[in-house]
Tab-separated table of C-alpha atoms (C1' of nucleotides) and ligand atoms in Angstrom:
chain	number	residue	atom	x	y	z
Z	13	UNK	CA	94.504	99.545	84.584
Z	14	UNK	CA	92.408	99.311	81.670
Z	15	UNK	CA	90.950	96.338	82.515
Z	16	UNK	CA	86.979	95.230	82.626
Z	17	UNK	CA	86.595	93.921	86.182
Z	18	UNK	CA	86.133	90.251	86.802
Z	19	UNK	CA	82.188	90.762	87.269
Z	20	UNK	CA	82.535	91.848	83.688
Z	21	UNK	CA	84.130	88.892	82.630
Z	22	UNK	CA	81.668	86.735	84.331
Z	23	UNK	CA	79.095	88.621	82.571
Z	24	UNK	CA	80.443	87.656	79.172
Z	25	UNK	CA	81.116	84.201	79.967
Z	26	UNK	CA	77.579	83.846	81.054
Z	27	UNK	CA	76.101	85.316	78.134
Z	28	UNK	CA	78.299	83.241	75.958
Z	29	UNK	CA	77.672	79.828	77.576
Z	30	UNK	CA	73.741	80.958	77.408
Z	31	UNK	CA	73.873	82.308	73.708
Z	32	UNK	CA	74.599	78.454	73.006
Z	33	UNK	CA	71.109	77.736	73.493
Z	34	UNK	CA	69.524	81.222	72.854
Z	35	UNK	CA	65.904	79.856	73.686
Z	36	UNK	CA	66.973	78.325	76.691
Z	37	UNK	CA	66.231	79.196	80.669
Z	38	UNK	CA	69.329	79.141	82.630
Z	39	UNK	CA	68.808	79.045	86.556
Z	40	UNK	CA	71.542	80.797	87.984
Z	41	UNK	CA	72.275	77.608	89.920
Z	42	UNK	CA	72.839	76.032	86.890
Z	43	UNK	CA	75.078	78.504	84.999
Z	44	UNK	CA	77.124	78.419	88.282
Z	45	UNK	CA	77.696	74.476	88.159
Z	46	UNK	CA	78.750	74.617	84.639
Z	47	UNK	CA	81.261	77.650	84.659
Z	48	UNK	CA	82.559	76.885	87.989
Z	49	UNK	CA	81.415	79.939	89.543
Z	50	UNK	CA	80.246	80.536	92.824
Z	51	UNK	CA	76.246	80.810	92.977
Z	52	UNK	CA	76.453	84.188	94.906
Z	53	UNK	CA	78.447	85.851	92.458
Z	54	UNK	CA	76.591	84.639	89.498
Z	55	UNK	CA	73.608	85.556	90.931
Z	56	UNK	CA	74.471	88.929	91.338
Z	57	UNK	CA	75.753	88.949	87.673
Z	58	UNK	CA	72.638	87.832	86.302
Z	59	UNK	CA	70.539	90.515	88.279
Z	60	UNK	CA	72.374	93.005	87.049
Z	61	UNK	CA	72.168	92.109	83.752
Z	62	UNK	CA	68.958	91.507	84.597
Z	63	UNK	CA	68.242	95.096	85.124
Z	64	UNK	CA	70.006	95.869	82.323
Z	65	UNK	CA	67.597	94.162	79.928
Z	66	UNK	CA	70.186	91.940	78.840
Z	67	UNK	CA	68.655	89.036	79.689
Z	68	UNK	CA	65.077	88.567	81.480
Z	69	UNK	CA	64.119	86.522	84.274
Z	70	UNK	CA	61.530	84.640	85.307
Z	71	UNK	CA	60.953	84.158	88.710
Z	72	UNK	CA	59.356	81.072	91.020
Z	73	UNK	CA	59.702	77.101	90.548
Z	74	UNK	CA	60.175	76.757	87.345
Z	75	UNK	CA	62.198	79.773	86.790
Z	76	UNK	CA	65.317	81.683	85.299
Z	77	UNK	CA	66.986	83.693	83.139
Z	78	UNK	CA	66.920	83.843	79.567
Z	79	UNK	CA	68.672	86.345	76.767
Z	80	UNK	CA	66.469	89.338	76.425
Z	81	UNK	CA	67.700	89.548	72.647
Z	82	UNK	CA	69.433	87.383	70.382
Z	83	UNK	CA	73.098	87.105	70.819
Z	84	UNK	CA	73.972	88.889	67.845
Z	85	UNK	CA	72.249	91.776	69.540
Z	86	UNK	CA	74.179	92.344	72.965
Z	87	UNK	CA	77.522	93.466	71.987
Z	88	UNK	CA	80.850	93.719	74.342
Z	89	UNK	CA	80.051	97.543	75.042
Z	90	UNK	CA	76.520	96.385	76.320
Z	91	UNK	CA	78.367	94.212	78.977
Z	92	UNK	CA	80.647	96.595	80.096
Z	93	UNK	CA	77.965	99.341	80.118
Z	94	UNK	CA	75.618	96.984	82.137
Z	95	UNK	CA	78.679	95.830	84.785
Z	96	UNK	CA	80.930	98.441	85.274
Z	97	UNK	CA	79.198	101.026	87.365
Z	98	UNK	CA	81.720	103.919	86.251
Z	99	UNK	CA	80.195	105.482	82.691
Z	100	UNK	CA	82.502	104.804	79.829
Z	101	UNK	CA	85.752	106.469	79.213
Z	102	UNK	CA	89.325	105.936	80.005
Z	103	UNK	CA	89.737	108.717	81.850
Z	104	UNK	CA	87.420	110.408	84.540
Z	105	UNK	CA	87.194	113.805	82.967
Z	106	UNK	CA	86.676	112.495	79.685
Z	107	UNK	CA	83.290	110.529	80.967
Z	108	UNK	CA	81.729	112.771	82.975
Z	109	UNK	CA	81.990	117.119	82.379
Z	110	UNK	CA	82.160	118.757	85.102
Z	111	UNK	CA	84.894	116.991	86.751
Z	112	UNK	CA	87.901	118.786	86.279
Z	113	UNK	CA	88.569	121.902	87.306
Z	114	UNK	CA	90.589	122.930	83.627
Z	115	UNK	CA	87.913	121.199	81.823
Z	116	UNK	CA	87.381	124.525	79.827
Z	117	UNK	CA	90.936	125.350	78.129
Z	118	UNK	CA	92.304	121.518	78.497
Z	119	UNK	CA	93.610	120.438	74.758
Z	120	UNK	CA	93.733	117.078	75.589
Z	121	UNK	CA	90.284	116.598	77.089
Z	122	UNK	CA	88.858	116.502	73.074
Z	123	UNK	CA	91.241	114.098	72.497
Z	124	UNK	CA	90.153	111.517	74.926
Z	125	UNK	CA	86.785	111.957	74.059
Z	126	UNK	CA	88.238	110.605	70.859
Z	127	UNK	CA	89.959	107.817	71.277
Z	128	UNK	CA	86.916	106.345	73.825
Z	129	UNK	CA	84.770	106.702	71.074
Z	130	UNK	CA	87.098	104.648	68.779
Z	131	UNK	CA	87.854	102.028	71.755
Z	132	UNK	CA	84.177	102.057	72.416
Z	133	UNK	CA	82.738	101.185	68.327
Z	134	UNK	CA	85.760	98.464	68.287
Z	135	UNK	CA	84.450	97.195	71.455
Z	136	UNK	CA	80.623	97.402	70.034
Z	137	UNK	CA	82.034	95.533	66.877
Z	138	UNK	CA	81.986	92.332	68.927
Z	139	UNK	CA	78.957	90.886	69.815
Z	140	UNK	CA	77.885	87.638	72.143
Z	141	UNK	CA	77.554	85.585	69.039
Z	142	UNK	CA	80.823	86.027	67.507
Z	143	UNK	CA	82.246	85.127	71.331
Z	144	UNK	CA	80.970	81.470	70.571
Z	145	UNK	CA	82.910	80.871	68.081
Z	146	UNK	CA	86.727	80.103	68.324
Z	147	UNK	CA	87.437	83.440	66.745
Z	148	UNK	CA	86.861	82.769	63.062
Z	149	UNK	CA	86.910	85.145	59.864
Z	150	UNK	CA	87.083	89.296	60.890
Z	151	UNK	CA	84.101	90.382	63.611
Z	152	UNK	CA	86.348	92.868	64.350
Z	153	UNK	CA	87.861	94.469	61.413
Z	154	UNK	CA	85.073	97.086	61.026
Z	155	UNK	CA	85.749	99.027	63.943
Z	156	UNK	CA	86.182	102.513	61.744
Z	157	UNK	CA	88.971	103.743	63.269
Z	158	UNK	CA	91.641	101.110	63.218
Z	159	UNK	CA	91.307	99.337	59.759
Z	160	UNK	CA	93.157	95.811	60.091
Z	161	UNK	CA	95.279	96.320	57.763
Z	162	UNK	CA	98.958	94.466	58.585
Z	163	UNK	CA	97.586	91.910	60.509
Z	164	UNK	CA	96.509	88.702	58.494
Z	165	UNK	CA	96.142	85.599	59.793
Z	166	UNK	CA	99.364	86.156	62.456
Z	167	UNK	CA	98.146	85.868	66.269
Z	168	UNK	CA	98.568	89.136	67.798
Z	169	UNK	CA	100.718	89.115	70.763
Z	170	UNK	CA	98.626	91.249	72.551
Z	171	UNK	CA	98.440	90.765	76.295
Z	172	UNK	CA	95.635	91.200	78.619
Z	173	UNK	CA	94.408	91.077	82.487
Z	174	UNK	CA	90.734	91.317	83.882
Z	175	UNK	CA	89.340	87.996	85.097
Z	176	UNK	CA	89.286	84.535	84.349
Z	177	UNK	CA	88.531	81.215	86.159
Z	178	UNK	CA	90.889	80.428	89.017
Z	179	UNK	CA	90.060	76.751	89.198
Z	180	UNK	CA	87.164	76.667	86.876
Z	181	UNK	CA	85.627	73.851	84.766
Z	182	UNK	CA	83.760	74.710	81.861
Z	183	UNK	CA	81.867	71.260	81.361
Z	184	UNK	CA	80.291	73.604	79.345
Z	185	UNK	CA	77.053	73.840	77.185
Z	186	UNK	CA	74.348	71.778	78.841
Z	187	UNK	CA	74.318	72.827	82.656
P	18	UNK	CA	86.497	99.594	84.898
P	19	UNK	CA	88.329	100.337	81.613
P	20	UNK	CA	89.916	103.176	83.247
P	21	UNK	CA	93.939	104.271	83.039
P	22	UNK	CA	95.316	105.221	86.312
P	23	UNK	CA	95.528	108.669	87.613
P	24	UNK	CA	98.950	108.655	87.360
P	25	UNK	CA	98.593	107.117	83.796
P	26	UNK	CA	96.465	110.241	82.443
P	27	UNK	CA	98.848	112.250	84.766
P	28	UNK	CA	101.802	110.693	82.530
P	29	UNK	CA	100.106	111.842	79.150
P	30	UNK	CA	99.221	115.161	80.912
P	31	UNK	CA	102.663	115.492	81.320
P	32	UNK	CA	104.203	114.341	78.176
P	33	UNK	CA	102.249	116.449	76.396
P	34	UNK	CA	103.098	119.444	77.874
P	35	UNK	CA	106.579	118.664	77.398
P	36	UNK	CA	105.576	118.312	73.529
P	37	UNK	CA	105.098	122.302	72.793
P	38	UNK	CA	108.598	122.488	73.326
P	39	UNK	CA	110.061	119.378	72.470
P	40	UNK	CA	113.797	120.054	73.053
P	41	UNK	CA	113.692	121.885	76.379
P	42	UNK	CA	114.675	120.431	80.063
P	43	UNK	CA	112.120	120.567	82.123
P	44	UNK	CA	112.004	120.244	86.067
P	45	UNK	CA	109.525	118.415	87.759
P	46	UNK	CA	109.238	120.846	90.157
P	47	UNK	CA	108.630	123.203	87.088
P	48	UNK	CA	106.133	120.519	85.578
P	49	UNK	CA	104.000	120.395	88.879
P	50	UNK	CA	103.440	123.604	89.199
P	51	UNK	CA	102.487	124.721	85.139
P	52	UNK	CA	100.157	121.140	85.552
P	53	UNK	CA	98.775	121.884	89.187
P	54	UNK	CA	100.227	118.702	90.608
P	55	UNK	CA	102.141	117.355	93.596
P	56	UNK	CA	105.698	117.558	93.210
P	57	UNK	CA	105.814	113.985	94.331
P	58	UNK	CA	103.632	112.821	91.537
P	59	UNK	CA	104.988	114.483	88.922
P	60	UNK	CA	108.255	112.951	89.868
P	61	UNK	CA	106.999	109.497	90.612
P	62	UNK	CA	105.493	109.513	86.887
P	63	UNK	CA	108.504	111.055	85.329
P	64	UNK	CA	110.952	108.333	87.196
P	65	UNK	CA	108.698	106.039	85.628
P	66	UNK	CA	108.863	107.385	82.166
P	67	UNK	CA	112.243	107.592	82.190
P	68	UNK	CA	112.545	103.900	83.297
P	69	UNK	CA	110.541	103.238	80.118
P	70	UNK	CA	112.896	105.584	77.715
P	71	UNK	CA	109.845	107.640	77.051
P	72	UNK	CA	111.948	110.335	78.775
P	73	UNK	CA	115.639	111.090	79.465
P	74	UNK	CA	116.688	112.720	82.640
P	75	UNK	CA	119.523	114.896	83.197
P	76	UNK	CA	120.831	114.778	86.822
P	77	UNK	CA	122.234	117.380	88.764
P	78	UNK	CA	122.076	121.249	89.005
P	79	UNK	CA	120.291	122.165	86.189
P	80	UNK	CA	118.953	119.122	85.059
P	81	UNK	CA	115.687	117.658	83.965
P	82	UNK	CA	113.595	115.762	81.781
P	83	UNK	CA	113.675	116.095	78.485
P	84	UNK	CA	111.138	113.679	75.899
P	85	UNK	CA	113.453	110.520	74.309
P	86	UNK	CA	112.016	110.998	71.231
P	87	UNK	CA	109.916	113.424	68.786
P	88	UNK	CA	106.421	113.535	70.166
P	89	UNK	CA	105.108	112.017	66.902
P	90	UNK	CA	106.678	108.750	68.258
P	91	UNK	CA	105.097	108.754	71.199
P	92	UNK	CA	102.259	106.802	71.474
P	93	UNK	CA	99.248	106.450	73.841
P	94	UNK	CA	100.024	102.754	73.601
P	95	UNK	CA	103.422	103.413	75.006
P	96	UNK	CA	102.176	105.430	78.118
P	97	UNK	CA	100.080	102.633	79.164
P	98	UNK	CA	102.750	100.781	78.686
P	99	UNK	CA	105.517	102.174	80.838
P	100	UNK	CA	102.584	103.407	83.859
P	101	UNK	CA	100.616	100.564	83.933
P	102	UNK	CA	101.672	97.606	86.460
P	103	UNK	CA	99.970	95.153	84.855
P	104	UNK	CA	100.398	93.711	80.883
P	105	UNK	CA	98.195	94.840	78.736
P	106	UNK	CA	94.966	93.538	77.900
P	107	UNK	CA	90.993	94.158	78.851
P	108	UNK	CA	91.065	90.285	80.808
P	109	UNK	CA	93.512	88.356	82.996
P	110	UNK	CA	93.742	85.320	81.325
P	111	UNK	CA	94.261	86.568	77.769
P	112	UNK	CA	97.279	88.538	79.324
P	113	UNK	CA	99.004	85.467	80.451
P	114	UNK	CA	98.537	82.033	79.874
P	115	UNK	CA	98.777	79.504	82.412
P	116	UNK	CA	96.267	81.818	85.015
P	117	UNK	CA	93.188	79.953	83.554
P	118	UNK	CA	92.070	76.437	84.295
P	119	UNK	CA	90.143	76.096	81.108
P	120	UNK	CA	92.505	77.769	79.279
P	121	UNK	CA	92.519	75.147	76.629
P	122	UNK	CA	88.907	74.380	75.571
P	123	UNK	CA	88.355	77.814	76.352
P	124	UNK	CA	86.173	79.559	73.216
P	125	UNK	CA	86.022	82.921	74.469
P	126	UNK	CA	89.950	83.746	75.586
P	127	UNK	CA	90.594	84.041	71.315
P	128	UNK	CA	88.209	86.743	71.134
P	129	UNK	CA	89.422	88.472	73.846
P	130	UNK	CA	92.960	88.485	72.332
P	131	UNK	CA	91.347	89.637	69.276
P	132	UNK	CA	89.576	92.777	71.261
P	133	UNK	CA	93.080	93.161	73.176
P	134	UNK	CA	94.350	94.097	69.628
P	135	UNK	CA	92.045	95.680	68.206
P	136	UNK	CA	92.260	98.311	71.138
P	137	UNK	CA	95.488	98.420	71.326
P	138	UNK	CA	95.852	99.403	68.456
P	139	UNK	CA	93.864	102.167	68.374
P	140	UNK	CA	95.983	103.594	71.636
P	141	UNK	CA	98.953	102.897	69.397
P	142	UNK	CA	96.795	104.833	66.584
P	143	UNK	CA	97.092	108.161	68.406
P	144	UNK	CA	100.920	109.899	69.299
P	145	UNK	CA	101.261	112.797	72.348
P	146	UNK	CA	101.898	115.779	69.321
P	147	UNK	CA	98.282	114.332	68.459
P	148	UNK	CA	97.299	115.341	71.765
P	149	UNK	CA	98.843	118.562	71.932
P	150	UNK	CA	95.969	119.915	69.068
P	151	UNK	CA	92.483	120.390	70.386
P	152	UNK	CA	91.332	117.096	68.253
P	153	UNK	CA	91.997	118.033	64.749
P	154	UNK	CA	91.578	116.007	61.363
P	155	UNK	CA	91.470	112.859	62.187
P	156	UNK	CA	94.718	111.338	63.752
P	157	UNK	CA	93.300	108.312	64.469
P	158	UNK	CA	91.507	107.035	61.561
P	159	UNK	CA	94.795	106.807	59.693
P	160	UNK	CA	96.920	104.160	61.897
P	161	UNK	CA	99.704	104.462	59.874
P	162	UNK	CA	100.837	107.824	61.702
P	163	UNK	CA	102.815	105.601	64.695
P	164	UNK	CA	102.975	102.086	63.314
P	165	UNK	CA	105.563	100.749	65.274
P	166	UNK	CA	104.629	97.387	66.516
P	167	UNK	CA	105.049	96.364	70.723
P	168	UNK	CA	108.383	97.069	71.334
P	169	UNK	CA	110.420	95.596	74.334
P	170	UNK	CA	109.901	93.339	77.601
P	171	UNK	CA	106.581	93.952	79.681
P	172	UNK	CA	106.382	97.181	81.499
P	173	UNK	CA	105.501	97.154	85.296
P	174	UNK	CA	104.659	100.252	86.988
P	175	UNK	CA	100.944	101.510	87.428
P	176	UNK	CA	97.948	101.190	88.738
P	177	UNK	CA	94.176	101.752	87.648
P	178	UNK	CA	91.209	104.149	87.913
P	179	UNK	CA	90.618	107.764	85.999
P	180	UNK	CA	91.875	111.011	86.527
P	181	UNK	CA	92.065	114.562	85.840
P	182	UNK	CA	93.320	117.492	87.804
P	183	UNK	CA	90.619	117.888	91.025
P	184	UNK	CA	91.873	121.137	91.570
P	185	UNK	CA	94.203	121.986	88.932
P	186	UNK	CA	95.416	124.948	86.735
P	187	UNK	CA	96.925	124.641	83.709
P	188	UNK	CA	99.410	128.120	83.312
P	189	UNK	CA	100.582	126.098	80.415
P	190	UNK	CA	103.622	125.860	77.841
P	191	UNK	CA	106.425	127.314	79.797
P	192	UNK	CA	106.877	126.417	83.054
F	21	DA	C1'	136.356	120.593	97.470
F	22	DC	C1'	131.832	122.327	98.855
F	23	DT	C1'	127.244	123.247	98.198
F	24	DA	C1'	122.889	123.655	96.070
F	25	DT	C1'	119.986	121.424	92.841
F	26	DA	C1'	117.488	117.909	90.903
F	27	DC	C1'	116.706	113.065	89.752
F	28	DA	C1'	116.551	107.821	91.712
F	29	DG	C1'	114.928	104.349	94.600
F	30	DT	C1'	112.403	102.446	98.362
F	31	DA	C1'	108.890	102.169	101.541
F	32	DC	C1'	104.821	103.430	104.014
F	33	DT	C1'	100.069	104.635	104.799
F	34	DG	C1'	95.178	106.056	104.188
F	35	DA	C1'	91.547	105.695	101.144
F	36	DT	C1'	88.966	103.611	97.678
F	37	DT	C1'	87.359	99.829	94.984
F	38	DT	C1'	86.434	95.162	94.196
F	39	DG	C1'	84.888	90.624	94.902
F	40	DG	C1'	82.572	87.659	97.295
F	41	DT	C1'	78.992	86.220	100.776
F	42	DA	C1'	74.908	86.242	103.758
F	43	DC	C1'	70.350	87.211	104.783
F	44	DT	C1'	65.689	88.515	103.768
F	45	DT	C1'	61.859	89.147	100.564
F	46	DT	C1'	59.060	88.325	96.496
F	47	DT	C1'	57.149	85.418	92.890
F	48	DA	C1'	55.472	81.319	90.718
F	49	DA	C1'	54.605	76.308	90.060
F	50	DT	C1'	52.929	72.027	92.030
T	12	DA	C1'	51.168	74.981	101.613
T	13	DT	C1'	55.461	73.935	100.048
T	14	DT	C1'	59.162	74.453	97.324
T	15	DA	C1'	62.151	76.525	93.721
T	16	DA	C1'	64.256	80.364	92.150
T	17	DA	C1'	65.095	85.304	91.508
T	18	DA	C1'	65.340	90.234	93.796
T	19	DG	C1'	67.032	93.248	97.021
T	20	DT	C1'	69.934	94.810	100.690
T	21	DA	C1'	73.769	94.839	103.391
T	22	DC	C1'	78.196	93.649	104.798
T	23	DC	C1'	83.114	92.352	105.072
T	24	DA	C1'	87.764	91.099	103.566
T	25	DA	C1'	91.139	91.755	100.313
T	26	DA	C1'	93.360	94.043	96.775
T	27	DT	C1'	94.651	98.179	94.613
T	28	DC	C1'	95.470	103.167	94.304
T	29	DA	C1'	97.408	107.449	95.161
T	30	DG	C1'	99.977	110.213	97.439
T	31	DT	C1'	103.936	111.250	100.533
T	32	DA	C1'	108.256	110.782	102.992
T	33	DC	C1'	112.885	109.590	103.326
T	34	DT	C1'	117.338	108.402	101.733
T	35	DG	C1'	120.737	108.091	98.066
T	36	DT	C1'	123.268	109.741	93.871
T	37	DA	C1'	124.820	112.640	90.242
T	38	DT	C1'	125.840	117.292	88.196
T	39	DA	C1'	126.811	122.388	87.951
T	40	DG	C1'	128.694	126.348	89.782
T	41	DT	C1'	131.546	128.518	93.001
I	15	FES	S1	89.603	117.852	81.437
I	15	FES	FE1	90.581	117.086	83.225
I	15	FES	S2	92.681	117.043	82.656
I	15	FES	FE2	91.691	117.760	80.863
I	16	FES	S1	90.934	81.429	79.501
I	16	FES	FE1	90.168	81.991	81.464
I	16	FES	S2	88.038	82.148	81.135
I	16	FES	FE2	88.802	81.630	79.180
DNA sequence: ACTATACAGTACTGATTTGGTACTTTTAAT
DNA sequence: ATTAAAAGTACCAAATCAGTACTGTATAGT
């Protein structure tokens, strides 16, 4: 469906509320309370991202989690390559060789390698950091393949679907 | 999971066989067996297609489907488009508005939108005669090759995951 | 007209994936 | 020792997919 799943989501809605205070330990309680998440499922976000040396934890009282790397640092692709469990790639043959049975004399295999590489840099354009702010100037733009040229300062009408809050609050910042 | 469908990857499977000849009828039966897939599929996907104008179908004895337009003006965009169920977009609430509680103070839905666009239009960056060459120049870099911007209503077919042919052959071109 | 062919639409079902939760264990501070 | 908080494992319910079957409709050829 081309979608990131709503774990994914979570995962960059975490980061972002935590890349407001960079320094800052987060308990997993606490990140839960302010996005309007339930504990379990943050939880299990933040231990895989966890693993993922996206962020590091610290465990006992006084603990949590904290960004492994400035925010600038963890891009989009990161998040999706840390919370989807499927590797990268639009399609299944074009992720993994091996997988299809024409794999060997399929034209159109080379070309999906392609265009995941080009969804993949304009997805590693964006990083944590430019999520926290209201979209300004052109994060984006660079992403190689797709140069930005015929869209100025007109909202896209683009459409999406993956995850958001179903009766969230976002007190936000502080937790 | 970032995926397109099966039947999704089975669509541009499809179209772009049609593209080495772009004027002939083919038969889904025909189709099924040069691609190695169910007859059901195939027709499912075409039915679809054709709901979408990507194809036109000829009824009757020796009817068929036949591409709606010159391959070149197909886009990877559109496929999405006509097989996937759900609207376009990498999150659920920058697809539609109104799904998120926080939707308003909401700092990270813009950037989504932003990403939404920025892959879309690479899909829209790369045309099914593109896909019929074993990855050539560079179609992509150069968006201008399709440059059509969203056309009609919302699409509503299709579903999610990967796909290739599990135990497919690929007689190719002429069915 | 009759018949064979081929698309159209609808609906069903099994399998897979996802999302969320619960329970238990480990670590650290007080 | 007690408490706070993360880590790990396991599980279940719901949603989604993918494929198939069945019925209907239009066209070509005889
Ligand atoms: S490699 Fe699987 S369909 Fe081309
Ligand atoms: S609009 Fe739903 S999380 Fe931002």
């Amino acid at each position: 469906m081309l979608r990131i799943s709503k774990l994914t989501d979570y995962g960059t809605l975490i980061l972002t509320h935590m890349a407001g205070h960079p320094e800052r330990v987060y308990s997993a309680a606490g990140l839960a309370e302010a996005l309007g998440l339930g504990l379990p499922t943050v939880s299990k976000v933040l231990k895989t991202l966890g693993r993922h040396a996206l962020v590091s934890s610290q465990r006992g009282a006084h603990g949590g989690y904290v960004l492994a790397r400035p925010p600038e640092r963890i891009t989009i692709a990161d998040v999706i390559d840390a919370l989807e469990d499927q590797p990268f790639g639009l399609t299944e043959c074009s992720s993994s060789s091996g997988v299809c049975s024409i794999e060997s004399d399929c034209r159109i295999r080379d070309n999906w390698l392609r265009i995941n590489s080009v969804v993949r840099e304009a997805l590693q354009a964006v990083d944590i950091a430019d999520m926290v702010h209201p979209a300004r100037g052109s994060p984006f733009a660079t992403a190689s393949a797709t140069e930005h040229r015929l869209h100025g300062p007109a909202p896209q009408p683009a459409r999406a679907a993956a995850a958001c809050i179903p009766a969230a609050r976002a007190d936000d910042q502080e937790i």
